Tab-separated table of C-alpha atoms and ligand atoms in Angstrom:
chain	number	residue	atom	x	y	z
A	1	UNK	CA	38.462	-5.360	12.025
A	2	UNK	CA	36.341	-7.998	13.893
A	3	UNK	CA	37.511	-11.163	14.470
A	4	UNK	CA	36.181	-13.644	12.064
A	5	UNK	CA	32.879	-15.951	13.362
A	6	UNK	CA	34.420	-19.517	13.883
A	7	UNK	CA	31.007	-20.718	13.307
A	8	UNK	CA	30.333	-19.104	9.582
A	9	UNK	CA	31.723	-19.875	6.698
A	10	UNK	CA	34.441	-17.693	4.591
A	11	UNK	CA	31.931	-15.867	2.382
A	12	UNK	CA	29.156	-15.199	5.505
A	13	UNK	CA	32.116	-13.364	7.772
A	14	UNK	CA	33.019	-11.777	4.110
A	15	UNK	CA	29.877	-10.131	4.009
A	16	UNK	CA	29.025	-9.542	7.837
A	17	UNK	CA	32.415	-7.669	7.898
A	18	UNK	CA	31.049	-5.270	4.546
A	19	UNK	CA	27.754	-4.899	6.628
A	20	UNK	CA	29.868	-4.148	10.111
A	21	UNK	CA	31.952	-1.764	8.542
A	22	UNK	CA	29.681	0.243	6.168
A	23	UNK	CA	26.802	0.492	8.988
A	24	UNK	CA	23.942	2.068	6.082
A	25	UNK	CA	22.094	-0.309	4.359
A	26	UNK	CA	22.905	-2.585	1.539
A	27	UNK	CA	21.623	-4.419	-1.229
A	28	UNK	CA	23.410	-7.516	-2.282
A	29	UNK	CA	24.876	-6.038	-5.583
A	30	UNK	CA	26.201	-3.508	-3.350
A	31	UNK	CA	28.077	-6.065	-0.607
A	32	UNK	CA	28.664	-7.771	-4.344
A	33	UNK	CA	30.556	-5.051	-5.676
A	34	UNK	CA	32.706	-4.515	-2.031
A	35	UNK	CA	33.795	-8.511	-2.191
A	36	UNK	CA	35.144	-8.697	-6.232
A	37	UNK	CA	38.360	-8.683	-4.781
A	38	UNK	CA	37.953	-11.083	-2.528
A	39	UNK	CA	36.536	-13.250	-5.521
A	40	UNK	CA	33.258	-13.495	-4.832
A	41	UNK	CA	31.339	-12.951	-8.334
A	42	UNK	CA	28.037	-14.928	-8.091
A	43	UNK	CA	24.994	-13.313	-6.886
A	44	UNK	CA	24.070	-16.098	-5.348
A	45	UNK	CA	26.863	-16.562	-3.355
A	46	UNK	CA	25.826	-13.506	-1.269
A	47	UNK	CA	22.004	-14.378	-1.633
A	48	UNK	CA	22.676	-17.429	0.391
A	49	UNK	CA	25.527	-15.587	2.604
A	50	UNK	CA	22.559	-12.985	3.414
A	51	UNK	CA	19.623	-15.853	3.991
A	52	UNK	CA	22.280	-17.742	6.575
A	53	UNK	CA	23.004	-14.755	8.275
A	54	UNK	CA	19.700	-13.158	8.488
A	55	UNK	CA	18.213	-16.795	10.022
A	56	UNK	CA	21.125	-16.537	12.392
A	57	UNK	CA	20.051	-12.724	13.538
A	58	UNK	CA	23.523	-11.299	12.482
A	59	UNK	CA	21.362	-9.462	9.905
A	60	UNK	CA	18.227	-7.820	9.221
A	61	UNK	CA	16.480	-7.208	5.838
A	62	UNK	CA	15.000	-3.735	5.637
A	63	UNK	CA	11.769	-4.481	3.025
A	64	UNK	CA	11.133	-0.737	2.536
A	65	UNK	CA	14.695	0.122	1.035
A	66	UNK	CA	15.060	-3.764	-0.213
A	67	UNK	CA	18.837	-3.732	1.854
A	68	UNK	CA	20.486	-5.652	4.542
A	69	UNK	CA	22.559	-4.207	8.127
A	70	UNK	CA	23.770	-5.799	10.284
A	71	UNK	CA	22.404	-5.986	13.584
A	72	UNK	CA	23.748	-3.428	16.134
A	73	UNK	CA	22.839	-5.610	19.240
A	74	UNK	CA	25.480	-7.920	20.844
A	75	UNK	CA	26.830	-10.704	18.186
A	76	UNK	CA	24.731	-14.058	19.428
A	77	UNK	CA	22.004	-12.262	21.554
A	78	UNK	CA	18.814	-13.816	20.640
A	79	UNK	CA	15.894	-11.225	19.600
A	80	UNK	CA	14.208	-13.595	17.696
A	81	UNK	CA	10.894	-12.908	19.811
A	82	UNK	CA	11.067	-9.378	19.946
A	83	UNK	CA	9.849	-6.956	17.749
A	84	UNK	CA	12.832	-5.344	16.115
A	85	UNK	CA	12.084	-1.746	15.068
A	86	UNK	CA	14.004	0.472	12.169
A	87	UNK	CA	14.647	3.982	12.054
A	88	UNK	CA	15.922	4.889	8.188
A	89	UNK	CA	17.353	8.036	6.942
A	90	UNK	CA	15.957	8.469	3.505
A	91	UNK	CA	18.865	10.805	2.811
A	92	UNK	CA	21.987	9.161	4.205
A	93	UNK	CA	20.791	5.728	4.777
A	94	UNK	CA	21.666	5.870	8.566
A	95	UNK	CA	19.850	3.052	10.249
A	96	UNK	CA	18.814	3.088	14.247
A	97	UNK	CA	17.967	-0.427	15.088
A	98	UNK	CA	15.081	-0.623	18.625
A	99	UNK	CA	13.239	-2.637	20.339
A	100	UNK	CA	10.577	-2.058	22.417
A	101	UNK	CA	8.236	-4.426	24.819
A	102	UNK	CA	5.546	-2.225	24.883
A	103	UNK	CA	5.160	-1.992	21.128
A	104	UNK	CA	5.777	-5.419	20.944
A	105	UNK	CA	3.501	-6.382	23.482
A	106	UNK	CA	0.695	-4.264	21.612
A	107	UNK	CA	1.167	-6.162	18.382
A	108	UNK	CA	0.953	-9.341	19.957
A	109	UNK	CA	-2.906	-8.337	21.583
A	110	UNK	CA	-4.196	-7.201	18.076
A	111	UNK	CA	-2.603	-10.224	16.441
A	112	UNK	CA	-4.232	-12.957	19.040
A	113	UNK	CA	-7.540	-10.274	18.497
A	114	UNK	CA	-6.957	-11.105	14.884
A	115	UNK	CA	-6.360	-14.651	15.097
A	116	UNK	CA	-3.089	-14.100	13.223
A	117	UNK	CA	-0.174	-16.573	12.961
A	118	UNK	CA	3.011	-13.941	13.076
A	119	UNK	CA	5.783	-15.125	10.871
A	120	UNK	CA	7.683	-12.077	11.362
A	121	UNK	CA	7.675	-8.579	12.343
A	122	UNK	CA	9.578	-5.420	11.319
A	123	UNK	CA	8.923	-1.899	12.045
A	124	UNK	CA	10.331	0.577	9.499
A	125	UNK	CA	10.457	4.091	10.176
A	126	UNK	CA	11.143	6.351	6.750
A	127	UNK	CA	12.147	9.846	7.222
A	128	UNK	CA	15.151	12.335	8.114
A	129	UNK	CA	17.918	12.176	10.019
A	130	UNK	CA	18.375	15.184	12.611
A	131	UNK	CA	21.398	15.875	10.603
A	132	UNK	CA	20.131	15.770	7.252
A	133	UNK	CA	16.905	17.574	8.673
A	134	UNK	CA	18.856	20.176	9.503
A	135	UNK	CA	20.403	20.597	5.951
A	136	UNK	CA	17.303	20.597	4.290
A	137	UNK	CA	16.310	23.742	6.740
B	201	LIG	ZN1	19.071	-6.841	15.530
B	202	LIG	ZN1	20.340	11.345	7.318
């Protein structure tokens, strides 16, 4: 198991450490249901676990499957200009976590083309899995 985050607090390294170790995405009733024991029964107490730690880039919210992960880049590494890009598995929920310059860099012309103010930006990629493409042969 990881070694805790000195600078979160109990409940934020409870739920980074459900997001660490299940590695698929997760919706907050799900990290819910993994910290019972650890009595955690609000919520709201992993609603504002999941806002600190997605501010802090520990986590990323995946709109198009309405879960969390945790981010697979280097604990503290700052990506908060990049574009971070998603590849989800429909099937298994496997999540690839990219980022690339040129894509980013392409954005960025069309949005200064557009005169648009970026507040944030997340590629999501839906689809199969080569393993679970492989099933469905
Ligand atoms: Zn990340
Ligand atoms: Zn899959």
């Amino acid at each position: 198991m990881s070694a805790p985050h000195l600078a979160l607090t109990r409940n934020q390294n409870l739920v980074l450490e459900v997001l660490l170790r299940e590695k698929v995405p997760l919706s907050a009733y799900m990290i819910l249901d993994h910290l019972r024991d650890h009595g955690l029964k609000a919520p709201l107490q992993i609603y504002r676990a999941l806002d600190k730690l997605t501010q802090m880039g520990h986590v990323h919210r995946l709109e198009s499957v309405n879960a969390f992960v945790a981010c697979s880049h280097a604990q503290n590494e700052d990506h908060g200009n990049h574009l971070v890009a998603f590849v989800i598995c429909k099937q298994c929920g496997t999540v690839v976590e990219f980022s690339d310059d040129i894509i980013a860099d392409q954005v960025k012309k069309h949005m200064q083309l557009l005169h648009f103010q970026v507040a944030s930006t997340t590629v999501e990629i839906g689809g199969l899995c080569c393993d679970c493409a492989r099933i469905k042969e």
